[in-house]
mmCIF file of C-alpha atoms in Angstrom:
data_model
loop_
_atom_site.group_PDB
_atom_site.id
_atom_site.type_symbol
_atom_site.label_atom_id
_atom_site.label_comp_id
_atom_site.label_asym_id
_atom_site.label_seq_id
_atom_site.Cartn_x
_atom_site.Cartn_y
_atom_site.Cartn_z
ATOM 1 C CA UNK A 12 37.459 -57.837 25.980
ATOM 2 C CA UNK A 13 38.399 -56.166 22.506
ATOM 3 C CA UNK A 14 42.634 -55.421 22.554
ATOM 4 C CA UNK A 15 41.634 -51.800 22.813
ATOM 5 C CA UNK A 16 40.011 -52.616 25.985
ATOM 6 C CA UNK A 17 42.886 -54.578 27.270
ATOM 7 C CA UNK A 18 45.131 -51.438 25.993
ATOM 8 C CA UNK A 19 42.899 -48.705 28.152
ATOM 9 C CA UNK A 20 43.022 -51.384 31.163
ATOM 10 C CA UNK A 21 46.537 -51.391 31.281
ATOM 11 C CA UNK A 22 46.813 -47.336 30.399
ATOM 12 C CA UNK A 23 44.652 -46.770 33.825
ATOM 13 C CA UNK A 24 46.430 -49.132 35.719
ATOM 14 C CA UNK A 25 49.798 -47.074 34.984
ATOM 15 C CA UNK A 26 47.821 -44.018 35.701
ATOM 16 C CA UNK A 27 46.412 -44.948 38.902
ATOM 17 C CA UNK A 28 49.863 -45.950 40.113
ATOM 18 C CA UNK A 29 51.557 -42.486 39.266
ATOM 19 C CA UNK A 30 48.861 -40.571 40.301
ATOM 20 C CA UNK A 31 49.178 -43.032 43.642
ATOM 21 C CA UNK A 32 52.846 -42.143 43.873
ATOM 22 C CA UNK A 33 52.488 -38.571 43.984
ATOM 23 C CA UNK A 34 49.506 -38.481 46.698
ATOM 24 C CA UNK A 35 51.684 -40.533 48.452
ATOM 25 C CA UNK A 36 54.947 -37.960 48.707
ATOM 26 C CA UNK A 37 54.702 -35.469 51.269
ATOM 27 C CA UNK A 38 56.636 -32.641 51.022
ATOM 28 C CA UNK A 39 56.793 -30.434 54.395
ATOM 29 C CA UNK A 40 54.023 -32.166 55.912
ATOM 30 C CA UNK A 41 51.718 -32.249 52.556
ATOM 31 C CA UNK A 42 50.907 -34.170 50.166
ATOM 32 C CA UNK A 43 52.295 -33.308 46.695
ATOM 33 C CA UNK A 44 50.015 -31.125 44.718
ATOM 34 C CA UNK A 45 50.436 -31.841 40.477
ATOM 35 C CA UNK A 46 51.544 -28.161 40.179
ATOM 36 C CA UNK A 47 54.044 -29.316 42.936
ATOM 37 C CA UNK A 48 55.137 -32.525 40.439
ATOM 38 C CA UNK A 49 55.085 -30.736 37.668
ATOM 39 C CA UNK A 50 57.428 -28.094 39.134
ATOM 40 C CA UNK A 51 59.669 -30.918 39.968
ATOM 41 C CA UNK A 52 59.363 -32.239 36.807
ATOM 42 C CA UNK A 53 60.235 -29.324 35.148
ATOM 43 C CA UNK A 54 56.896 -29.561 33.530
ATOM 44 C CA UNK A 55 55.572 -25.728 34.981
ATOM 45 C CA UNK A 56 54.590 -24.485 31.348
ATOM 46 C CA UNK A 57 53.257 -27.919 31.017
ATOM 47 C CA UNK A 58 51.081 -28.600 34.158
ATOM 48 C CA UNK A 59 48.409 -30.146 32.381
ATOM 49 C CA UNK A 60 50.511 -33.277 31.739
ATOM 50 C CA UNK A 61 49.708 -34.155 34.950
ATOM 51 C CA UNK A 62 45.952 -34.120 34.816
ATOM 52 C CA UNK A 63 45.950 -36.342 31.399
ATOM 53 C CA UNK A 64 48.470 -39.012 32.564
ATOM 54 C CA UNK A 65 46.635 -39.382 35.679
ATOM 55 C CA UNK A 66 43.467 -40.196 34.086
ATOM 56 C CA UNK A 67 45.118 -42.034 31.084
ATOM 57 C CA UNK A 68 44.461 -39.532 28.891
ATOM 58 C CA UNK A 69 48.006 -38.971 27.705
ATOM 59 C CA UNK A 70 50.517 -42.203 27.943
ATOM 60 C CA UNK A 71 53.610 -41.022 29.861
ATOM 61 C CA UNK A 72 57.298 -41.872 27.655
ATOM 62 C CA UNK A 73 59.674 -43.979 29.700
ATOM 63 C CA UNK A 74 61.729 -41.014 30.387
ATOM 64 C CA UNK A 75 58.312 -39.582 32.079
ATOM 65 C CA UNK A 76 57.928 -42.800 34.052
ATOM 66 C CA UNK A 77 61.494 -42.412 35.677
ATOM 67 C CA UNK A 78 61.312 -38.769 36.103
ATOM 68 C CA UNK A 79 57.756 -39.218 37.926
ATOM 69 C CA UNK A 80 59.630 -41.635 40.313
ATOM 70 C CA UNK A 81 62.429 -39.235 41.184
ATOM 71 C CA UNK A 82 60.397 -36.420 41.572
ATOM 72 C CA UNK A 83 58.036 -38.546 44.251
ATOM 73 C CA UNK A 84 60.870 -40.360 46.105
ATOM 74 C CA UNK A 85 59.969 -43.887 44.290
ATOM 75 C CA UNK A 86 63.574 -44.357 42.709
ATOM 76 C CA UNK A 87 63.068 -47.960 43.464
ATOM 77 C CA UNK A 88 60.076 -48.536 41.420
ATOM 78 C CA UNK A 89 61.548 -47.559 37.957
ATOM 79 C CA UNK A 90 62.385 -50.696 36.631
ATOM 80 C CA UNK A 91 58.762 -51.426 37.590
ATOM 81 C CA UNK A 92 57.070 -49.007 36.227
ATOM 82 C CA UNK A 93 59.402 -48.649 32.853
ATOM 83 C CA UNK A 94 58.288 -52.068 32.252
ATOM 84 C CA UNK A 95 54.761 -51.327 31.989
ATOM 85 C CA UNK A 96 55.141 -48.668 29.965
ATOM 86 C CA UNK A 97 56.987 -50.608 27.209
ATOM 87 C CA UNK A 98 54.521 -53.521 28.167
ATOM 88 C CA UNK A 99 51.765 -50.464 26.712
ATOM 89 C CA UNK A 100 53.480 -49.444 24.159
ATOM 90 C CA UNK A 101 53.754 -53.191 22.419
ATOM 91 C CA UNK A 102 50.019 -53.746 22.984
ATOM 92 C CA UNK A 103 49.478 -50.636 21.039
ATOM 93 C CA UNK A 104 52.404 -51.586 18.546
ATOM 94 C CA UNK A 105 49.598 -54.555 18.215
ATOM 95 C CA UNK A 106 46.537 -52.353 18.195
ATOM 96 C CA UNK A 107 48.321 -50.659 14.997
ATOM 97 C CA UNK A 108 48.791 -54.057 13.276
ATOM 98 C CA UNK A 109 45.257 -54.960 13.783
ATOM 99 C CA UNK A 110 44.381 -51.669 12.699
ATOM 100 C CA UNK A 111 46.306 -52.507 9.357
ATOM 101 C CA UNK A 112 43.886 -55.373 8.691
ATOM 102 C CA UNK A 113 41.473 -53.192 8.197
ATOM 103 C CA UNK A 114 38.600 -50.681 9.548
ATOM 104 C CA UNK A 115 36.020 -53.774 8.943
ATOM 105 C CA UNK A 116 37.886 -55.366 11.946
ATOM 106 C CA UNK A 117 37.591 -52.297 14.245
ATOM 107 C CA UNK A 118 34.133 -51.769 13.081
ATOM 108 C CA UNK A 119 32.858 -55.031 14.153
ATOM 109 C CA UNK A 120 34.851 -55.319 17.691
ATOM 110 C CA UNK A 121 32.007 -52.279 18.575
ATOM 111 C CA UNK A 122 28.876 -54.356 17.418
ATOM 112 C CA UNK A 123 29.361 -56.518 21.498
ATOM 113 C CA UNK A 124 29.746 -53.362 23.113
ATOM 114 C CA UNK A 125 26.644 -51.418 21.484
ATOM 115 C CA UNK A 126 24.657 -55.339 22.172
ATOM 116 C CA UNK A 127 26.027 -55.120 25.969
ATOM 117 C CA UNK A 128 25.033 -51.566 27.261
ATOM 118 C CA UNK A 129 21.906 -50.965 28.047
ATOM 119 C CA UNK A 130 22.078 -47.598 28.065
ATOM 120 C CA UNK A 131 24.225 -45.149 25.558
ATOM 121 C CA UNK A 132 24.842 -41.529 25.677
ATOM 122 C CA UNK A 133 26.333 -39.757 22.378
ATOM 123 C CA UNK A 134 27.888 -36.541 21.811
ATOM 124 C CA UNK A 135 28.861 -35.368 18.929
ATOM 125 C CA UNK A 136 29.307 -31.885 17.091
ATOM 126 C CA UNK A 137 30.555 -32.190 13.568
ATOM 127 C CA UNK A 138 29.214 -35.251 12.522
ATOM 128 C CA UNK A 139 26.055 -37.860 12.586
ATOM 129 C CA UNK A 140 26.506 -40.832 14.895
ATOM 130 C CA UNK A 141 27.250 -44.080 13.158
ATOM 131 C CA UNK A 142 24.155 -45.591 14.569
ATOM 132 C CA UNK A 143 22.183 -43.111 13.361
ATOM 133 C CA UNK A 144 23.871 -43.333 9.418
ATOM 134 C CA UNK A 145 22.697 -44.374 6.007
ATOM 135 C CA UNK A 146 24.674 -46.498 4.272
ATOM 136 C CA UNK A 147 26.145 -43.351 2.139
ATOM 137 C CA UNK A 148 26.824 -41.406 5.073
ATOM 138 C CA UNK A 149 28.502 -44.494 6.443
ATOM 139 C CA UNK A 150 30.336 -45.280 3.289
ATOM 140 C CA UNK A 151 31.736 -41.748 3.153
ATOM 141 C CA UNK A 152 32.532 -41.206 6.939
ATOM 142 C CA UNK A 153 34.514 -44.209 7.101
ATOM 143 C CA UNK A 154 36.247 -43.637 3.547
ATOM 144 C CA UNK A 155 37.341 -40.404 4.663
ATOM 145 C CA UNK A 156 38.989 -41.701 8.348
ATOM 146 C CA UNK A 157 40.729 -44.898 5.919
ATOM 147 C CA UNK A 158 42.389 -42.584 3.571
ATOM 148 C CA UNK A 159 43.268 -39.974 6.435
ATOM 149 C CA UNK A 160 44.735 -43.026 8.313
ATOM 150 C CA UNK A 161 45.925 -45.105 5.494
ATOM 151 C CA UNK A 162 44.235 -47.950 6.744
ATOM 152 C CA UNK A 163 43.880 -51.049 4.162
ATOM 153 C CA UNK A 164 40.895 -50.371 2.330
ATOM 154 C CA UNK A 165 38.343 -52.799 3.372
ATOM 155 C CA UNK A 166 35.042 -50.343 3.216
ATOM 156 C CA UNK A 167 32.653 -52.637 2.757
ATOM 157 C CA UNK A 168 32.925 -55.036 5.355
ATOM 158 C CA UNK A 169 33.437 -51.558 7.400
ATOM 159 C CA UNK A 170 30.159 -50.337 6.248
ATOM 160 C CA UNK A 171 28.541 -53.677 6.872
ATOM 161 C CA UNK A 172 29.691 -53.625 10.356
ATOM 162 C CA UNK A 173 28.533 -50.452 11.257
ATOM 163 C CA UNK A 174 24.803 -51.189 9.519
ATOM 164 C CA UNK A 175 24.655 -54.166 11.447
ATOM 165 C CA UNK A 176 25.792 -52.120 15.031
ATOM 166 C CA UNK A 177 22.308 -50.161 14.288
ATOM 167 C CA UNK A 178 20.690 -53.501 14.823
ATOM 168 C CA UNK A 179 21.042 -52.311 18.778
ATOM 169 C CA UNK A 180 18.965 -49.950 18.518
ATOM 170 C CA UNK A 181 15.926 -52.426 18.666
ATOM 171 C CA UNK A 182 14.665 -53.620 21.705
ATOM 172 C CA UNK A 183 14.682 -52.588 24.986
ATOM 173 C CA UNK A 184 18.284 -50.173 25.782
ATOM 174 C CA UNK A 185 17.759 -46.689 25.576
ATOM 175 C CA UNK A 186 20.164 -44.480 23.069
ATOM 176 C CA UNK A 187 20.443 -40.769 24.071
ATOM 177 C CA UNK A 188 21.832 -38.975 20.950
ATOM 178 C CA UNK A 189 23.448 -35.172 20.859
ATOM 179 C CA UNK A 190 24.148 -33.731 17.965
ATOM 180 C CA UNK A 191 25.513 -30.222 17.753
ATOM 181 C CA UNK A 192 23.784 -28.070 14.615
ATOM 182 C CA UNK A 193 27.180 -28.121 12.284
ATOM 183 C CA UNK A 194 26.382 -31.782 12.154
ATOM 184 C CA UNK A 195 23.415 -31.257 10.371
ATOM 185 C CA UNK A 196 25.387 -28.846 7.604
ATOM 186 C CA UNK A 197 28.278 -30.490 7.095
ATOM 187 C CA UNK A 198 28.775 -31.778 3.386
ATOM 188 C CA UNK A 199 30.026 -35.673 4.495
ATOM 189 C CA UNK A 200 28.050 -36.550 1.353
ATOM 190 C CA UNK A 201 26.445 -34.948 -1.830
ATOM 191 C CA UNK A 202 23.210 -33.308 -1.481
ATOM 192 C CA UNK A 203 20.861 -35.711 -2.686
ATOM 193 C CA UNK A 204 22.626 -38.330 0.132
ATOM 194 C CA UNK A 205 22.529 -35.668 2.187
ATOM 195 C CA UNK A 206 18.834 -34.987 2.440
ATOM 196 C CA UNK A 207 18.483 -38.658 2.718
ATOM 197 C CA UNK A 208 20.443 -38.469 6.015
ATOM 198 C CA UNK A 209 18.678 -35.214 7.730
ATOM 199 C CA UNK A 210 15.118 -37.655 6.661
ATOM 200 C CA UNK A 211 16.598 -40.471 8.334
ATOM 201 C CA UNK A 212 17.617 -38.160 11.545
ATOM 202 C CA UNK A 213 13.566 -36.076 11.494
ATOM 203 C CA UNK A 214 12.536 -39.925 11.623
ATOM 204 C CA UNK A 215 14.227 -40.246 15.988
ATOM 205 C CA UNK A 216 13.116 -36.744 16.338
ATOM 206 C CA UNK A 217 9.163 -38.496 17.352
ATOM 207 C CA UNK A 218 8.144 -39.781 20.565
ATOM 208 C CA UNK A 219 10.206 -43.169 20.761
ATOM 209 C CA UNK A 220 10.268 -45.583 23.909
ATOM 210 C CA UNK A 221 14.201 -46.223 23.445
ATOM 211 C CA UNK A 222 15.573 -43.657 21.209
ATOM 212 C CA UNK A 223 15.952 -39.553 21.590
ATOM 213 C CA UNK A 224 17.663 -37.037 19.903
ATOM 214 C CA UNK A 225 18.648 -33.800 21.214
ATOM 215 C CA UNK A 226 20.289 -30.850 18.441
ATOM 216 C CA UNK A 227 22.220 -28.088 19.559
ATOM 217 C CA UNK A 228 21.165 -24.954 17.968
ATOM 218 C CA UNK A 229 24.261 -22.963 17.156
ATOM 219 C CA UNK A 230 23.303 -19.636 18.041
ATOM 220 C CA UNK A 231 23.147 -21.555 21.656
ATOM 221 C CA UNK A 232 25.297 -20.969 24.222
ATOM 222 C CA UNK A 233 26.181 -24.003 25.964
ATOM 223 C CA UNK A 234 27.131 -24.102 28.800
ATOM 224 C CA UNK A 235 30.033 -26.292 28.862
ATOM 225 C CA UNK A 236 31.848 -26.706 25.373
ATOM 226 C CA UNK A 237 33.741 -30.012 25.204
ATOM 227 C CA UNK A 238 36.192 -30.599 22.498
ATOM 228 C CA UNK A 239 35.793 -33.730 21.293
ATOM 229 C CA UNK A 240 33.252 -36.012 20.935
ATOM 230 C CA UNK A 241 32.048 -38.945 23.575
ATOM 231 C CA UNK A 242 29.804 -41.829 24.133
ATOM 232 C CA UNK A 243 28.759 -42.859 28.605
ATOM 233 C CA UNK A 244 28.116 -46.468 27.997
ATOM 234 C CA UNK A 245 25.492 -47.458 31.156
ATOM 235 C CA UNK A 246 27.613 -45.157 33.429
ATOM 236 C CA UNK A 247 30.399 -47.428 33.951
ATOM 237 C CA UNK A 248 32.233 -46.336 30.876
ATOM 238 C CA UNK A 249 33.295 -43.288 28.344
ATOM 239 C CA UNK A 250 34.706 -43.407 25.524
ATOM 240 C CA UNK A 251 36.387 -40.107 23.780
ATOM 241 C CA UNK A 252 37.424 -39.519 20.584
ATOM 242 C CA UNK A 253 40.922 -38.263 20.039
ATOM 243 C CA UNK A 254 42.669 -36.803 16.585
ATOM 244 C CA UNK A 255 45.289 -40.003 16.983
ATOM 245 C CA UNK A 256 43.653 -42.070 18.442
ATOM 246 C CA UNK A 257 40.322 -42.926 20.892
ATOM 247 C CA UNK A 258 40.427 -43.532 24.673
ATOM 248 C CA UNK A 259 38.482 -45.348 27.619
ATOM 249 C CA UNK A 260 37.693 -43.546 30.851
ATOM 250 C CA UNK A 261 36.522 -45.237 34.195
ATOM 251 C CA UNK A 262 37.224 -43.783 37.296
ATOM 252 C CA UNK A 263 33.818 -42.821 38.624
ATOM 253 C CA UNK A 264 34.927 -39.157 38.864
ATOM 254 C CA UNK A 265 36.013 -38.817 35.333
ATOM 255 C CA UNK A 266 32.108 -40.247 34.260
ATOM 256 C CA UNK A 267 30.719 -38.436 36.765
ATOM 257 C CA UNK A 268 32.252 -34.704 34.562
ATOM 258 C CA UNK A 269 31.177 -36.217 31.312
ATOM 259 C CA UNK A 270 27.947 -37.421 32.680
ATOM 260 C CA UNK A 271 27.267 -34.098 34.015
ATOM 261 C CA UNK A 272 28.535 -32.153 30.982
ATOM 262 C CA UNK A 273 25.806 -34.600 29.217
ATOM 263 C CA UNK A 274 23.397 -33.784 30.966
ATOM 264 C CA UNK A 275 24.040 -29.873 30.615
ATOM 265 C CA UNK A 276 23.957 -30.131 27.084
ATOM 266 C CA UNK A 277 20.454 -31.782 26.818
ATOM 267 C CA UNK A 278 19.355 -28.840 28.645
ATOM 268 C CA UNK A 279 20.217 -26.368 25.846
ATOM 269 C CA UNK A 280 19.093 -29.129 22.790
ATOM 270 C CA UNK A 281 15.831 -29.005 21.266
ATOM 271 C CA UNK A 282 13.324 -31.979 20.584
ATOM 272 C CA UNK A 283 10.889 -32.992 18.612
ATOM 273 C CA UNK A 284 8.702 -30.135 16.597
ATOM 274 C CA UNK A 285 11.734 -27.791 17.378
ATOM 275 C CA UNK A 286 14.525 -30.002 16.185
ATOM 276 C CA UNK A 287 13.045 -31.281 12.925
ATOM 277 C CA UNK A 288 12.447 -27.080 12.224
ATOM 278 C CA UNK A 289 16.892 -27.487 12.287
ATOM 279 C CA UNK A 290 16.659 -30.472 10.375
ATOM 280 C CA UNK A 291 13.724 -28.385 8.005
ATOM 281 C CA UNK A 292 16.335 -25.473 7.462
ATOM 282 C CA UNK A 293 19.491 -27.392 6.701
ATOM 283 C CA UNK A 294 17.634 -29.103 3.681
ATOM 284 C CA UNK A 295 16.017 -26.303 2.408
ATOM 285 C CA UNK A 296 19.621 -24.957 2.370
ATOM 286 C CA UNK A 297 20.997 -28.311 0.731
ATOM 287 C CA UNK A 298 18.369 -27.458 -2.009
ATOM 288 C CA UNK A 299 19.287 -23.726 -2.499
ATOM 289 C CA UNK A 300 23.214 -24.374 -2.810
ATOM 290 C CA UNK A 301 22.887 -27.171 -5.562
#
């Protein structure tokens, strides 16, 4: 288990035992609602708090913690429950030091995951997958998240790592990969490395026993339109992308939305003939704006 594991282990555990707190209040013969908590909280412009620390999507502040266990009647589990949140916050006061070392580190704590799932689901709108990159695309991507991060600069073991992650994709797991049109237009790399990329992506757009790839058109209408990007790892597991930092779901309910959300995006992608016609048009418009 990776420390980011261990980090959204311990987020869901606090999560399950807050959300367990307030289903556990009853207030004039009910059980507390979270527009009820939030009221009590004096969260009401802020209900949505409650929905993201619940399912460890947002880490409640030690002044949360306590306020959560007033509102719900738990006054005697604050010391508890303050405790694990500070116990959170060092293991991600640790995460950040590892993350200091270096993307190459972070990089290569994926490579057991990707070799342990035996089936992946991607989404993702702005940009190619890593296990679908060339090595320029790679190089790039990850360049730009060190400097936006100011992580220590160790690219090329990052880029290393991530070539050797699309080792996975031989064998017998099955990747299921989303990619929303922009991805296919926006300039991660010059347009010579560019075209490269969109050849490398028309190459999983033919009949392949483990990998597909799905575009969505923009001039789609999708039915759902999720923010940020994700990866369902065998159903047991999603990860999400966040601007500070990524996250781990697994409650069975939470995978069962993104799941579904999945699968109502496939519906809307195109395939084969029809996707490589995308991947067709944003060359030819590489070529015209050099």
């Amino acid at each position: 288990m990776t420390s980011q594991d261990k980090i959204m282990e311990a987020r869901q555990a606090l999560a399950d035992r807050l959300r367990e707190l307030r289903v556990n209040r009853i207030v004039a013969g009910r059980r507390m609602t979270g527009d009820r908590l939030a009221e009590a909280m004096g969260w009401s412009g802020h209900k949505a708090r409650i929905y993201k620390i619940e399912n460890a999507a947002q880490l409640p502040s030690v002044d949360d913690v306590r306020t959560w266990a007033i509102a719900c009647g738990a006054e005697d589990q604050i010391p508890e429950l303050i405790a694990q949140t500070r116990y959170i916050d060092a293991m991600y006061a640790q995460w950040r030091r590892i993350e200091r070392t270096g993307l190459g580190e972070i990089q290569q704590a994926f490579k057991s995951l990707y070799e342990r799932t035996k089936e992946l689901r991607v989404w993702q709108h702005s940009a190619i997958p890593g296990l679908l990159q060339t090595e320029d695309y790679a190089r790039a991507h990850l360049a730009t998240i060190i400097d936006f991060r100011g992580i220590p600069d160790n690219l090329d073991r990052a880029v290393d790592a991530r070539l050797e992650q699309q080792e996975s994709l031989a064998g017998a797991r099955r990747f299921m990969f989303l990619l929303g049109e922009q991805a296919l237009r926006t300039p991660v790399v010059p347009p010579e490395a560019m075209d490269a990329q969109l050849d490398r992506l028309a190459g999983f757009t033919h009949d392949s026993p483990n990998v597909s790839l799905g575009i969505l058109p923009g001039t789609a209408r999708p039915p759902v339109m999720p923010p940020e990007n994700f990866w369902v790892y065998d159903g047991s597991e999603v990860r999400v992308d966040g601007v500070a930092a990524q996250f781990r779901l697994r409650k069975p309910d939470d995978i069962a939305i993104y799941e579904r959300t999945f699968g109502e995006l496939a519906d809307v992608c195109v395939y084969g003939a029809a996707a490589r016609a995308l991947l067709s048009d944003a060359r030819r418009a590489l070529r015209v704006d050099a």
